mmCIF file of C-alpha atoms in Angstrom:
data_model
loop_
_atom_site.group_PDB
_atom_site.id
_atom_site.type_symbol
_atom_site.label_atom_id
_atom_site.label_comp_id
_atom_site.label_asym_id
_atom_site.label_seq_id
_atom_site.Cartn_x
_atom_site.Cartn_y
_atom_site.Cartn_z
ATOM 1 C CA MET A 938 0.000 0.000 0.000
ATOM 2 C CA LEU A 939 1.374 3.413 -0.931
ATOM 3 C CA LEU A 940 1.961 6.112 1.641
ATOM 4 C CA ARG A 941 -0.879 8.639 1.505
ATOM 5 C CA PRO A 942 -0.239 11.470 3.964
ATOM 6 C CA LYS A 943 -2.673 14.355 4.218
ATOM 7 C CA ILE A 944 -0.451 17.276 3.280
ATOM 8 C CA ARG A 945 -0.167 20.380 5.428
ATOM 9 C CA SER A 946 -0.710 23.559 3.493
ATOM 10 C CA VAL A 947 2.802 24.960 3.560
ATOM 11 C CA HIS A 948 4.349 21.766 2.188
ATOM 12 C CA LEU A 949 1.866 21.282 -0.595
ATOM 13 C CA LEU A 950 1.963 24.939 -1.549
ATOM 14 C CA PHE A 951 5.683 24.488 -2.024
ATOM 15 C CA ALA A 952 5.113 21.420 -4.180
ATOM 16 C CA LEU A 953 2.433 23.092 -6.269
ATOM 17 C CA ARG A 954 3.689 26.614 -6.761
ATOM 18 C CA ILE A 955 7.491 26.679 -6.579
ATOM 19 C CA THR A 956 9.546 25.488 -9.520
ATOM 20 C CA PRO A 957 13.182 25.172 -8.350
ATOM 21 C CA ALA A 958 15.829 26.170 -10.877
ATOM 22 C CA ARG A 959 17.609 22.821 -10.535
ATOM 23 C CA TYR A 960 14.830 21.057 -12.462
ATOM 24 C CA GLU A 961 15.711 20.666 -16.112
ATOM 25 C CA SER A 962 13.359 21.284 -19.005
ATOM 26 C CA SER A 963 12.785 17.535 -19.338
ATOM 27 C CA ALA A 964 10.506 17.857 -16.320
ATOM 28 C CA LYS A 965 11.618 14.883 -14.237
ATOM 29 C CA GLU A 966 9.281 15.762 -11.361
ATOM 30 C CA GLY A 967 5.909 14.061 -11.109
ATOM 31 C CA VAL A 968 3.515 15.031 -8.299
ATOM 32 C CA ILE A 969 0.600 12.727 -7.409
ATOM 33 C CA LEU A 970 -2.516 14.219 -5.822
ATOM 34 C CA GLN A 971 -5.530 12.223 -4.657
ATOM 35 C CA SER A 972 -8.801 13.854 -3.666
ATOM 36 C CA THR A 973 -10.419 13.044 -0.332
ATOM 37 C CA SER A 974 -13.755 14.216 -1.774
ATOM 38 C CA ASN A 975 -16.251 12.211 -3.810
ATOM 39 C CA ASN A 976 -18.116 15.318 -4.998
ATOM 40 C CA VAL A 977 -17.954 15.682 -8.779
ATOM 41 C CA TYR A 978 -18.130 19.492 -8.728
ATOM 42 C CA GLU A 979 -15.316 19.782 -6.193
ATOM 43 C CA ASN A 980 -13.077 17.450 -8.159
ATOM 44 C CA LEU A 981 -13.764 19.157 -11.474
ATOM 45 C CA ALA A 982 -12.991 22.461 -9.734
ATOM 46 C CA ILE A 983 -9.561 21.105 -8.763
ATOM 47 C CA GLU A 984 -8.894 20.305 -12.414
ATOM 48 C CA ASP A 985 -9.753 23.908 -13.289
ATOM 49 C CA TRP A 986 -7.578 25.266 -10.485
ATOM 50 C CA ILE A 987 -4.498 23.238 -11.442
ATOM 51 C CA HIS A 988 -4.958 24.170 -15.089
ATOM 52 C CA ASP A 989 -5.355 27.872 -14.312
ATOM 53 C CA GLN A 990 -2.928 28.333 -11.411
ATOM 54 C CA MET A 991 -0.055 25.847 -11.483
ATOM 55 C CA ASN A 992 3.243 26.391 -13.248
ATOM 56 C CA LEU A 993 3.790 23.139 -15.143
ATOM 57 C CA GLU A 994 6.822 24.199 -17.120
ATOM 58 C CA ASN A 995 9.034 21.841 -15.098
ATOM 59 C CA LYS A 996 6.436 19.747 -13.336
ATOM 60 C CA ASN A 997 3.869 17.053 -14.137
ATOM 61 C CA VAL A 998 0.851 16.238 -12.004
ATOM 62 C CA LEU A 999 -1.331 13.148 -11.762
ATOM 63 C CA PHE A 1000 -4.678 13.811 -10.082
ATOM 64 C CA ILE A 1001 -6.606 10.732 -8.889
ATOM 65 C CA TRP A 1002 -10.274 11.104 -7.963
ATOM 66 C CA ARG A 1003 -13.552 9.239 -7.605
ATOM 67 C CA ASN A 1004 -17.145 10.408 -7.337
ATOM 68 C CA VAL A 1005 -20.457 9.230 -5.974
ATOM 69 C CA PRO A 1006 -22.868 8.485 -8.858
ATOM 70 C CA ALA A 1007 -22.740 11.251 -11.464
ATOM 71 C CA VAL A 1008 -23.000 11.749 -15.193
ATOM 72 C CA VAL A 1009 -20.410 14.067 -16.722
ATOM 73 C CA ILE A 1010 -20.982 15.517 -20.191
ATOM 74 C CA GLY A 1011 -18.392 17.118 -22.448
ATOM 75 C CA ARG A 1012 -17.990 20.859 -22.911
ATOM 76 C CA HIS A 1013 -19.943 20.940 -26.196
ATOM 77 C CA GLN A 1014 -22.652 18.359 -25.518
ATOM 78 C CA ASN A 1015 -26.422 18.360 -25.104
ATOM 79 C CA PRO A 1016 -27.481 16.742 -21.793
ATOM 80 C CA TRP A 1017 -31.037 16.032 -23.004
ATOM 81 C CA ARG A 1018 -29.603 13.976 -25.857
ATOM 82 C CA GLU A 1019 -26.880 12.264 -23.841
ATOM 83 C CA CYS A 1020 -28.495 10.985 -20.665
ATOM 84 C CA ASN A 1021 -31.701 10.057 -18.872
ATOM 85 C CA ILE A 1022 -32.292 13.241 -16.892
ATOM 86 C CA PRO A 1023 -35.646 12.153 -15.353
ATOM 87 C CA LEU A 1024 -34.115 8.913 -14.054
ATOM 88 C CA MET A 1025 -31.116 10.799 -12.698
ATOM 89 C CA ARG A 1026 -33.399 13.190 -10.805
ATOM 90 C CA GLU A 1027 -35.303 10.218 -9.418
ATOM 91 C CA ARG A 1028 -32.104 8.462 -8.279
ATOM 92 C CA GLY A 1029 -30.343 11.605 -7.023
ATOM 93 C CA ILE A 1030 -27.549 11.281 -9.599
ATOM 94 C CA CYS A 1031 -25.647 14.509 -10.271
ATOM 95 C CA LEU A 1032 -25.203 15.984 -13.739
ATOM 96 C CA ALA A 1033 -22.018 17.929 -14.441
ATOM 97 C CA ARG A 1034 -20.478 19.593 -17.488
ATOM 98 C CA ARG A 1035 -16.687 19.521 -17.644
ATOM 99 C CA ARG A 1036 -14.372 22.022 -19.357
ATOM 100 C CA SER A 1037 -12.902 19.471 -21.761
ATOM 101 C CA GLY A 1038 -14.539 18.101 -24.900
ATOM 102 C CA GLY A 1039 -15.353 14.486 -25.638
ATOM 103 C CA GLY A 1040 -18.317 12.314 -24.766
ATOM 104 C CA THR A 1041 -20.527 11.553 -21.797
ATOM 105 C CA VAL A 1042 -19.353 9.248 -18.997
ATOM 106 C CA TYR A 1043 -20.860 7.703 -15.894
ATOM 107 C CA HIS A 1044 -18.997 7.957 -12.590
ATOM 108 C CA ASP A 1045 -19.446 6.124 -9.313
ATOM 109 C CA LEU A 1046 -17.142 4.846 -6.588
ATOM 110 C CA GLY A 1047 -16.349 1.809 -8.741
ATOM 111 C CA ASN A 1048 -14.774 4.076 -11.364
ATOM 112 C CA ILE A 1049 -11.389 5.819 -11.161
ATOM 113 C CA ASN A 1050 -10.684 9.166 -12.796
ATOM 114 C CA LEU A 1051 -7.105 9.984 -13.758
ATOM 115 C CA THR A 1052 -6.054 13.466 -14.876
ATOM 116 C CA PHE A 1053 -2.567 13.913 -16.332
ATOM 117 C CA PHE A 1054 -1.347 17.537 -16.272
ATOM 118 C CA THR A 1055 1.678 18.685 -18.267
ATOM 119 C CA SER A 1056 2.884 21.686 -20.173
ATOM 120 C CA ARG A 1057 1.270 21.861 -23.591
ATOM 121 C CA LYS A 1058 4.483 20.973 -25.397
ATOM 122 C CA ARG A 1059 4.774 17.689 -23.445
ATOM 123 C CA TYR A 1060 1.117 16.707 -23.863
ATOM 124 C CA ASP A 1061 0.908 13.057 -24.977
ATOM 125 C CA ARG A 1062 -2.304 11.074 -24.446
ATOM 126 C CA MET A 1063 -0.921 7.791 -25.751
ATOM 127 C CA GLU A 1064 1.993 7.949 -23.333
ATOM 128 C CA ASN A 1065 -0.468 8.328 -20.452
ATOM 129 C CA LEU A 1066 -2.588 5.404 -21.615
ATOM 130 C CA ASN A 1067 0.473 3.205 -22.017
ATOM 131 C CA LEU A 1068 1.402 4.054 -18.422
ATOM 132 C CA VAL A 1069 -2.043 2.869 -17.290
ATOM 133 C CA ILE A 1070 -1.649 -0.334 -19.308
ATOM 134 C CA ARG A 1071 1.738 -1.018 -17.698
ATOM 135 C CA ALA A 1072 0.169 -0.521 -14.277
ATOM 136 C CA LEU A 1073 -2.614 -3.001 -15.057
ATOM 137 C CA LYS A 1074 -0.104 -5.520 -16.432
ATOM 138 C CA ALA A 1075 1.912 -5.208 -13.239
ATOM 139 C CA LEU A 1076 -1.173 -6.281 -11.290
ATOM 140 C CA GLN A 1077 -2.337 -8.956 -13.709
ATOM 141 C CA PRO A 1078 0.117 -9.805 -16.517
ATOM 142 C CA LYS A 1079 -2.478 -11.753 -18.498
ATOM 143 C CA VAL A 1080 -5.073 -8.978 -18.667
ATOM 144 C CA ASP A 1081 -5.676 -7.960 -22.295
ATOM 145 C CA VAL A 1082 -5.922 -4.157 -22.398
ATOM 146 C CA GLN A 1083 -5.096 -2.085 -25.458
ATOM 147 C CA ALA A 1084 -5.311 1.582 -26.430
ATOM 148 C CA THR A 1085 -7.236 2.542 -29.559
ATOM 149 C CA SER A 1086 -6.689 5.289 -32.109
ATOM 150 C CA ARG A 1087 -9.538 7.159 -30.360
ATOM 151 C CA PHE A 1088 -7.519 7.014 -27.118
ATOM 152 C CA ASP A 1089 -9.926 4.637 -25.417
ATOM 153 C CA LEU A 1090 -8.838 1.523 -23.543
ATOM 154 C CA LEU A 1091 -10.380 -1.782 -24.584
ATOM 155 C CA LEU A 1092 -10.559 -4.987 -22.564
ATOM 156 C CA ASP A 1093 -10.224 -8.190 -24.608
ATOM 157 C CA GLN A 1094 -10.201 -6.037 -27.766
ATOM 158 C CA THR A 1095 -13.962 -5.491 -27.395
ATOM 159 C CA PHE A 1096 -15.118 -3.846 -24.198
ATOM 160 C CA LYS A 1097 -14.443 -0.225 -23.360
ATOM 161 C CA ILE A 1098 -13.056 0.271 -19.859
ATOM 162 C CA SER A 1099 -11.821 3.828 -20.293
ATOM 163 C CA GLY A 1100 -12.997 6.939 -22.102
ATOM 164 C CA THR A 1101 -10.741 9.911 -22.641
ATOM 165 C CA ALA A 1102 -10.908 13.691 -23.113
ATOM 166 C CA ALA A 1103 -8.530 16.622 -22.984
ATOM 167 C CA LYS A 1104 -8.195 20.374 -22.592
ATOM 168 C CA LEU A 1105 -5.366 22.253 -24.273
ATOM 169 C CA GLY A 1106 -4.548 25.674 -22.855
ATOM 170 C CA ARG A 1107 -2.011 28.173 -24.123
ATOM 171 C CA THR A 1108 0.833 26.731 -22.042
ATOM 172 C CA VAL A 1109 -0.822 23.977 -19.985
ATOM 173 C CA ALA A 1110 -2.698 20.843 -21.027
ATOM 174 C CA TYR A 1111 -4.448 17.987 -19.348
ATOM 175 C CA HIS A 1112 -5.716 14.608 -20.430
ATOM 176 C CA HIS A 1113 -8.203 12.780 -18.245
ATOM 177 C CA CYS A 1114 -9.658 9.321 -18.502
ATOM 178 C CA THR A 1115 -12.036 7.049 -16.654
ATOM 179 C CA LEU A 1116 -11.200 3.504 -15.602
ATOM 180 C CA LEU A 1117 -14.083 1.127 -14.871
ATOM 181 C CA CYS A 1118 -13.137 -1.265 -12.078
ATOM 182 C CA THR A 1119 -16.282 -2.213 -10.154
ATOM 183 C CA ALA A 1120 -18.821 0.336 -11.439
ATOM 184 C CA ASN A 1121 -22.566 -0.326 -11.353
ATOM 185 C CA SER A 1122 -22.834 -2.008 -14.756
ATOM 186 C CA SER A 1123 -26.641 -2.235 -14.640
ATOM 187 C CA LEU A 1124 -27.218 1.452 -13.837
ATOM 188 C CA LEU A 1125 -24.603 2.761 -16.279
ATOM 189 C CA PRO A 1126 -26.466 1.978 -19.527
ATOM 190 C CA MET A 1127 -29.760 3.150 -18.029
ATOM 191 C CA VAL A 1128 -28.547 6.664 -17.203
ATOM 192 C CA LEU A 1129 -26.671 7.013 -20.501
ATOM 193 C CA GLU A 1130 -29.779 6.225 -22.585
ATOM 194 C CA SER A 1131 -31.722 9.377 -23.395
ATOM 195 C CA PRO A 1132 -35.539 9.058 -23.346
ATOM 196 C CA TYR A 1133 -35.898 12.190 -25.464
ATOM 197 C CA ARG A 1134 -36.901 11.909 -29.111
ATOM 198 C CA GLY A 1135 -37.009 14.530 -31.821
ATOM 199 C CA ILE A 1136 -33.934 16.516 -30.778
ATOM 200 C CA LYS A 1137 -31.844 18.016 -33.584
ATOM 201 C CA SER A 1138 -28.522 19.525 -32.610
ATOM 202 C CA ASN A 1139 -24.963 20.100 -33.793
ATOM 203 C CA ALA A 1140 -23.692 19.329 -30.293
ATOM 204 C CA THR A 1141 -20.922 16.732 -30.019
ATOM 205 C CA PRO A 1142 -22.539 13.275 -29.833
ATOM 206 C CA SER A 1143 -21.197 10.436 -27.713
ATOM 207 C CA VAL A 1144 -20.168 7.210 -29.438
ATOM 208 C CA PRO A 1145 -21.999 4.216 -27.883
ATOM 209 C CA SER A 1146 -19.730 1.365 -26.810
ATOM 210 C CA LEU A 1147 -19.889 -1.988 -25.108
ATOM 211 C CA VAL A 1148 -18.433 -1.567 -21.623
ATOM 212 C CA ARG A 1149 -17.148 -3.884 -18.942
ATOM 213 C CA ASN A 1150 -15.460 -3.638 -15.550
ATOM 214 C CA LEU A 1151 -11.838 -4.650 -15.061
ATOM 215 C CA SER A 1152 -12.968 -6.789 -12.124
ATOM 216 C CA ASP A 1153 -14.917 -8.938 -14.604
ATOM 217 C CA ALA A 1154 -11.570 -9.985 -16.066
ATOM 218 C CA ASP A 1155 -9.898 -10.453 -12.695
ATOM 219 C CA SER A 1156 -11.434 -9.893 -9.266
ATOM 220 C CA SER A 1157 -8.143 -8.490 -7.941
ATOM 221 C CA LEU A 1158 -8.491 -5.411 -10.192
ATOM 222 C CA THR A 1159 -10.307 -3.263 -7.641
ATOM 223 C CA CYS A 1160 -10.216 0.533 -7.476
ATOM 224 C CA GLU A 1161 -7.792 0.459 -4.553
ATOM 225 C CA SER A 1162 -5.313 -1.928 -6.190
ATOM 226 C CA VAL A 1163 -5.480 -0.145 -9.535
ATOM 227 C CA MET A 1164 -4.978 3.319 -7.982
ATOM 228 C CA ASP A 1165 -1.908 2.018 -6.142
ATOM 229 C CA ALA A 1166 -0.535 0.427 -9.301
ATOM 230 C CA VAL A 1167 -1.040 3.568 -11.411
ATOM 231 C CA ALA A 1168 0.572 5.736 -8.725
ATOM 232 C CA SER A 1169 3.556 3.382 -8.508
ATOM 233 C CA GLU A 1170 3.992 3.322 -12.272
ATOM 234 C CA TYR A 1171 3.715 7.109 -12.482
ATOM 235 C CA SER A 1172 6.326 7.517 -9.744
ATOM 236 C CA ALA A 1173 8.660 5.057 -11.459
ATOM 237 C CA HIS A 1174 8.247 6.956 -14.723
ATOM 238 C CA TYR A 1175 9.615 10.077 -13.037
ATOM 239 C CA ASN A 1176 12.142 8.240 -10.862
ATOM 240 C CA ASN A 1177 10.323 9.278 -7.710
ATOM 241 C CA LYS A 1178 9.508 7.311 -4.575
ATOM 242 C CA PRO A 1179 5.820 6.321 -4.619
ATOM 243 C CA HIS A 1180 4.126 9.108 -2.712
ATOM 244 C CA VAL A 1181 0.468 10.168 -2.991
ATOM 245 C CA HIS A 1182 -0.591 13.503 -1.501
ATOM 246 C CA LEU A 1183 -4.152 13.454 -0.150
ATOM 247 C CA ILE A 1184 -5.867 16.803 -0.698
ATOM 248 C CA ASP A 1185 -9.116 18.409 0.414
ATOM 249 C CA PRO A 1186 -10.480 20.078 -2.751
ATOM 250 C CA MET A 1187 -12.276 22.754 -0.738
ATOM 251 C CA ASP A 1188 -9.216 23.901 1.223
ATOM 252 C CA GLU A 1189 -9.007 27.607 0.353
ATOM 253 C CA SER A 1190 -5.600 27.901 2.008
ATOM 254 C CA LEU A 1191 -4.240 25.416 -0.548
ATOM 255 C CA PHE A 1192 -6.390 26.399 -3.482
ATOM 256 C CA PRO A 1193 -7.400 30.080 -3.239
ATOM 257 C CA GLY A 1194 -10.617 30.743 -5.137
ATOM 258 C CA ILE A 1195 -11.588 27.062 -5.340
ATOM 259 C CA SER A 1196 -15.044 27.619 -3.816
ATOM 260 C CA GLN A 1197 -15.958 30.013 -6.626
ATOM 261 C CA LYS A 1198 -14.786 27.520 -9.231
ATOM 262 C CA LYS A 1199 -17.065 24.896 -7.698
ATOM 263 C CA ARG A 1200 -20.012 27.323 -7.682
ATOM 264 C CA ASP A 1201 -19.421 28.110 -11.369
ATOM 265 C CA LEU A 1202 -19.568 24.415 -12.273
ATOM 266 C CA TYR A 1203 -22.733 23.878 -10.215
ATOM 267 C CA THR A 1204 -24.887 26.540 -11.866
ATOM 268 C CA TRP A 1205 -27.803 25.822 -14.194
ATOM 269 C CA GLU A 1206 -26.306 28.347 -16.603
ATOM 270 C CA TRP A 1207 -23.152 26.229 -16.967
ATOM 271 C CA ILE A 1208 -24.637 22.714 -16.872
ATOM 272 C CA TYR A 1209 -27.641 23.389 -19.112
ATOM 273 C CA GLY A 1210 -27.180 26.923 -20.430
ATOM 274 C CA LYS A 1211 -23.956 26.078 -22.270
ATOM 275 C CA THR A 1212 -25.794 23.564 -24.451
ATOM 276 C CA PRO A 1213 -25.401 24.419 -28.148
ATOM 277 C CA ILE A 1214 -28.609 25.621 -29.776
ATOM 278 C CA PHE A 1215 -31.019 22.792 -30.595
ATOM 279 C CA SER A 1216 -34.575 22.114 -31.691
ATOM 280 C CA LEU A 1217 -37.167 19.694 -30.359
ATOM 281 C CA LYS A 1218 -40.029 18.325 -32.432
ATOM 282 C CA THR A 1219 -42.216 15.634 -30.953
ATOM 283 C CA THR A 1220 -45.764 14.339 -30.760
ATOM 284 C CA PHE A 1221 -47.644 13.020 -27.772
ATOM 285 C CA GLN A 1222 -51.134 12.107 -26.614
ATOM 286 C CA ILE A 1223 -53.077 13.079 -23.508
ATOM 287 C CA LEU A 1224 -55.932 10.985 -22.159
ATOM 288 C CA TYR A 1225 -58.735 13.310 -21.103
ATOM 289 C CA GLN A 1226 -62.249 12.179 -20.194
ATOM 290 C CA ASN A 1227 -61.690 8.790 -21.813
ATOM 291 C CA SER A 1228 -60.530 10.319 -25.102
ATOM 292 C CA LEU A 1229 -57.011 10.575 -26.523
ATOM 293 C CA VAL A 1230 -56.014 14.043 -27.698
ATOM 294 C CA ASP A 1231 -53.105 14.424 -30.149
ATOM 295 C CA PHE A 1232 -50.476 17.145 -29.669
ATOM 296 C CA LYS A 1233 -47.514 18.388 -31.693
ATOM 297 C CA LEU A 1234 -44.752 20.259 -29.903
ATOM 298 C CA SER A 1235 -42.021 22.262 -31.590
ATOM 299 C CA MET A 1236 -39.385 24.279 -29.722
ATOM 300 C CA GLN A 1237 -36.075 25.949 -30.376
ATOM 301 C CA ILE A 1238 -33.788 26.197 -27.353
ATOM 302 C CA LYS A 1239 -30.833 28.557 -27.150
ATOM 303 C CA ASN A 1240 -28.549 28.810 -24.115
ATOM 304 C CA GLY A 1241 -31.011 26.543 -22.310
ATOM 305 C CA TYR A 1242 -33.940 28.929 -22.844
ATOM 306 C CA ILE A 1243 -36.986 28.350 -25.034
ATOM 307 C CA GLU A 1244 -36.569 30.789 -27.907
ATOM 308 C CA GLU A 1245 -39.520 29.627 -30.034
ATOM 309 C CA CYS A 1246 -42.492 27.477 -29.068
ATOM 310 C CA SER A 1247 -45.421 25.998 -30.968
ATOM 311 C CA ILE A 1248 -48.024 23.639 -29.489
ATOM 312 C CA ASP A 1249 -50.609 22.295 -31.926
ATOM 313 C CA PHE A 1250 -53.780 20.555 -30.715
ATOM 314 C CA PRO A 1251 -57.479 20.345 -31.664
ATOM 315 C CA ASN A 1252 -59.385 23.615 -31.506
ATOM 316 C CA HIS A 1253 -61.828 22.278 -28.951
ATOM 317 C CA TRP A 1254 -59.096 21.552 -26.398
ATOM 318 C CA LEU A 1255 -58.354 25.146 -25.364
ATOM 319 C CA PRO A 1256 -59.476 28.568 -26.598
ATOM 320 C CA LYS A 1257 -57.211 29.854 -29.380
ATOM 321 C CA ASP A 1258 -56.253 33.058 -27.568
ATOM 322 C CA LEU A 1259 -55.313 31.125 -24.444
ATOM 323 C CA SER A 1260 -53.213 28.736 -26.532
ATOM 324 C CA ASN A 1261 -51.334 31.621 -28.136
ATOM 325 C CA ASP A 1262 -50.760 33.270 -24.773
ATOM 326 C CA LEU A 1263 -49.405 30.014 -23.317
ATOM 327 C CA GLN A 1264 -46.928 29.610 -26.159
ATOM 328 C CA SER A 1265 -45.800 33.223 -25.774
ATOM 329 C CA ALA A 1266 -45.392 32.734 -22.015
ATOM 330 C CA LEU A 1267 -43.145 29.709 -22.557
ATOM 331 C CA GLU A 1268 -40.859 31.665 -24.879
ATOM 332 C CA GLY A 1269 -38.032 33.046 -22.785
ATOM 333 C CA CYS A 1270 -38.544 30.375 -20.119
ATOM 334 C CA LYS A 1271 -35.814 27.932 -19.128
ATOM 335 C CA PHE A 1272 -36.154 24.494 -20.715
ATOM 336 C CA CYS A 1273 -36.562 23.197 -17.200
ATOM 337 C CA PRO A 1274 -39.425 21.301 -15.471
ATOM 338 C CA THR A 1275 -39.409 23.374 -12.286
ATOM 339 C CA GLU A 1276 -39.602 26.723 -14.039
ATOM 340 C CA THR A 1277 -42.120 25.482 -16.621
ATOM 341 C CA ALA A 1278 -44.416 24.124 -13.902
ATOM 342 C CA PHE A 1279 -44.240 27.404 -12.004
ATOM 343 C CA LEU A 1280 -44.835 29.459 -15.144
ATOM 344 C CA VAL A 1281 -47.897 27.452 -16.257
ATOM 345 C CA SER A 1282 -49.309 27.508 -12.741
ATOM 346 C CA THR A 1283 -48.948 31.292 -12.634
ATOM 347 C CA PHE A 1284 -50.318 31.609 -16.159
ATOM 348 C CA VAL A 1285 -53.502 29.665 -15.318
ATOM 349 C CA ARG A 1286 -54.226 31.899 -12.322
ATOM 350 C CA THR A 1287 -54.307 34.978 -14.564
ATOM 351 C CA TYR A 1288 -57.408 33.682 -16.352
ATOM 352 C CA PRO A 1289 -61.011 33.853 -15.042
ATOM 353 C CA GLN A 1290 -62.129 30.889 -13.007
ATOM 354 C CA ASP A 1291 -62.841 28.052 -15.382
ATOM 355 C CA ASP A 1292 -62.327 24.660 -13.815
ATOM 356 C CA GLU A 1293 -62.203 22.794 -17.106
ATOM 357 C CA VAL A 1294 -59.610 25.143 -18.620
ATOM 358 C CA HIS A 1295 -57.526 24.948 -15.462
ATOM 359 C CA THR A 1296 -57.699 21.157 -15.467
ATOM 360 C CA LYS A 1297 -56.658 20.943 -19.115
ATOM 361 C CA CYS A 1298 -53.775 23.383 -18.591
ATOM 362 C CA ASN A 1299 -52.536 21.395 -15.595
ATOM 363 C CA VAL A 1300 -52.694 18.127 -17.558
ATOM 364 C CA LEU A 1301 -50.791 19.734 -20.429
ATOM 365 C CA CYS A 1302 -48.280 21.197 -17.972
ATOM 366 C CA GLU A 1303 -47.594 17.770 -16.492
ATOM 367 C CA LYS A 1304 -46.866 16.445 -19.968
ATOM 368 C CA LEU A 1305 -44.565 19.330 -20.874
ATOM 369 C CA VAL A 1306 -42.688 18.914 -17.602
ATOM 370 C CA SER A 1307 -42.179 15.212 -18.304
ATOM 371 C CA ILE A 1308 -40.635 16.097 -21.664
ATOM 372 C CA MET A 1309 -38.051 18.332 -20.001
#
């Protein structure tokens, strides 16, 4: 088992911020940090902080982290197209948008996240993946793991065990990847299957893959053993003694401004509002007084807000003027169930008392909310 001391601020500040002149440009120093938090927003905030604040000219950093159940989408993705948002709300699974590109991934405590930080000129994703492969081979020499041209890792040449993404800054770069060890393999495909139909978007789509846990190949390949093996291999690569620094991602004395970075990642405006413009066209039916009523819904959503809205239904369902007013009220509203429910509820109260109209509006509202 590797030594994992919880670093005192002054020592880690020295490790993170000071670049001694004796280090050569080949950057022989490799620092390993491991988060004590399982909060996806806190750990993504640490990635941002290291990228923005650390001098990596003569230093490399490996950041090891795990999260409670979460779905993480890429910088340019559409969450409604990538995952099952209603199921995630029901199960209390977080949704996060990272700063890097790439596809959508599922995290839980059976999955390891590895972030390799370097200067931009030393950025090399394949080198990082080969390091991970060496670590796995050290644990189980017979395990068949290979890197692909897409920088994924495949088990037995078929099953994806690791997805990859990267962010390239002006002088700093990082490459991060997942590593499925003992993840919930039944929940994973459920949350990564979108229930939404009729979405058209230029957002980056994920590429579906068959996945499998490393522990399915060998029960000894647990998160703990794999993290130790990767840390040992990383240390050997830089001729260092194996040494993992445990860090608290919310320690402002170590990471000034980290709380604000977490808040930025947690906002609706970042998670949903950064979605590239998209349209939604769908049909649905509502059962009312033993009759099925057909509806057509068309929306355009920009920055997470409904820019245009059209709801077509039989003339007898609602008065035409009320229908037009409802569509106008939805324009400018967040494409969000909570706000839509509140808006429709407020909208209905502005009309004279008509129990049937109110009932129909509430039924329609429930359907619209389910679509979001």
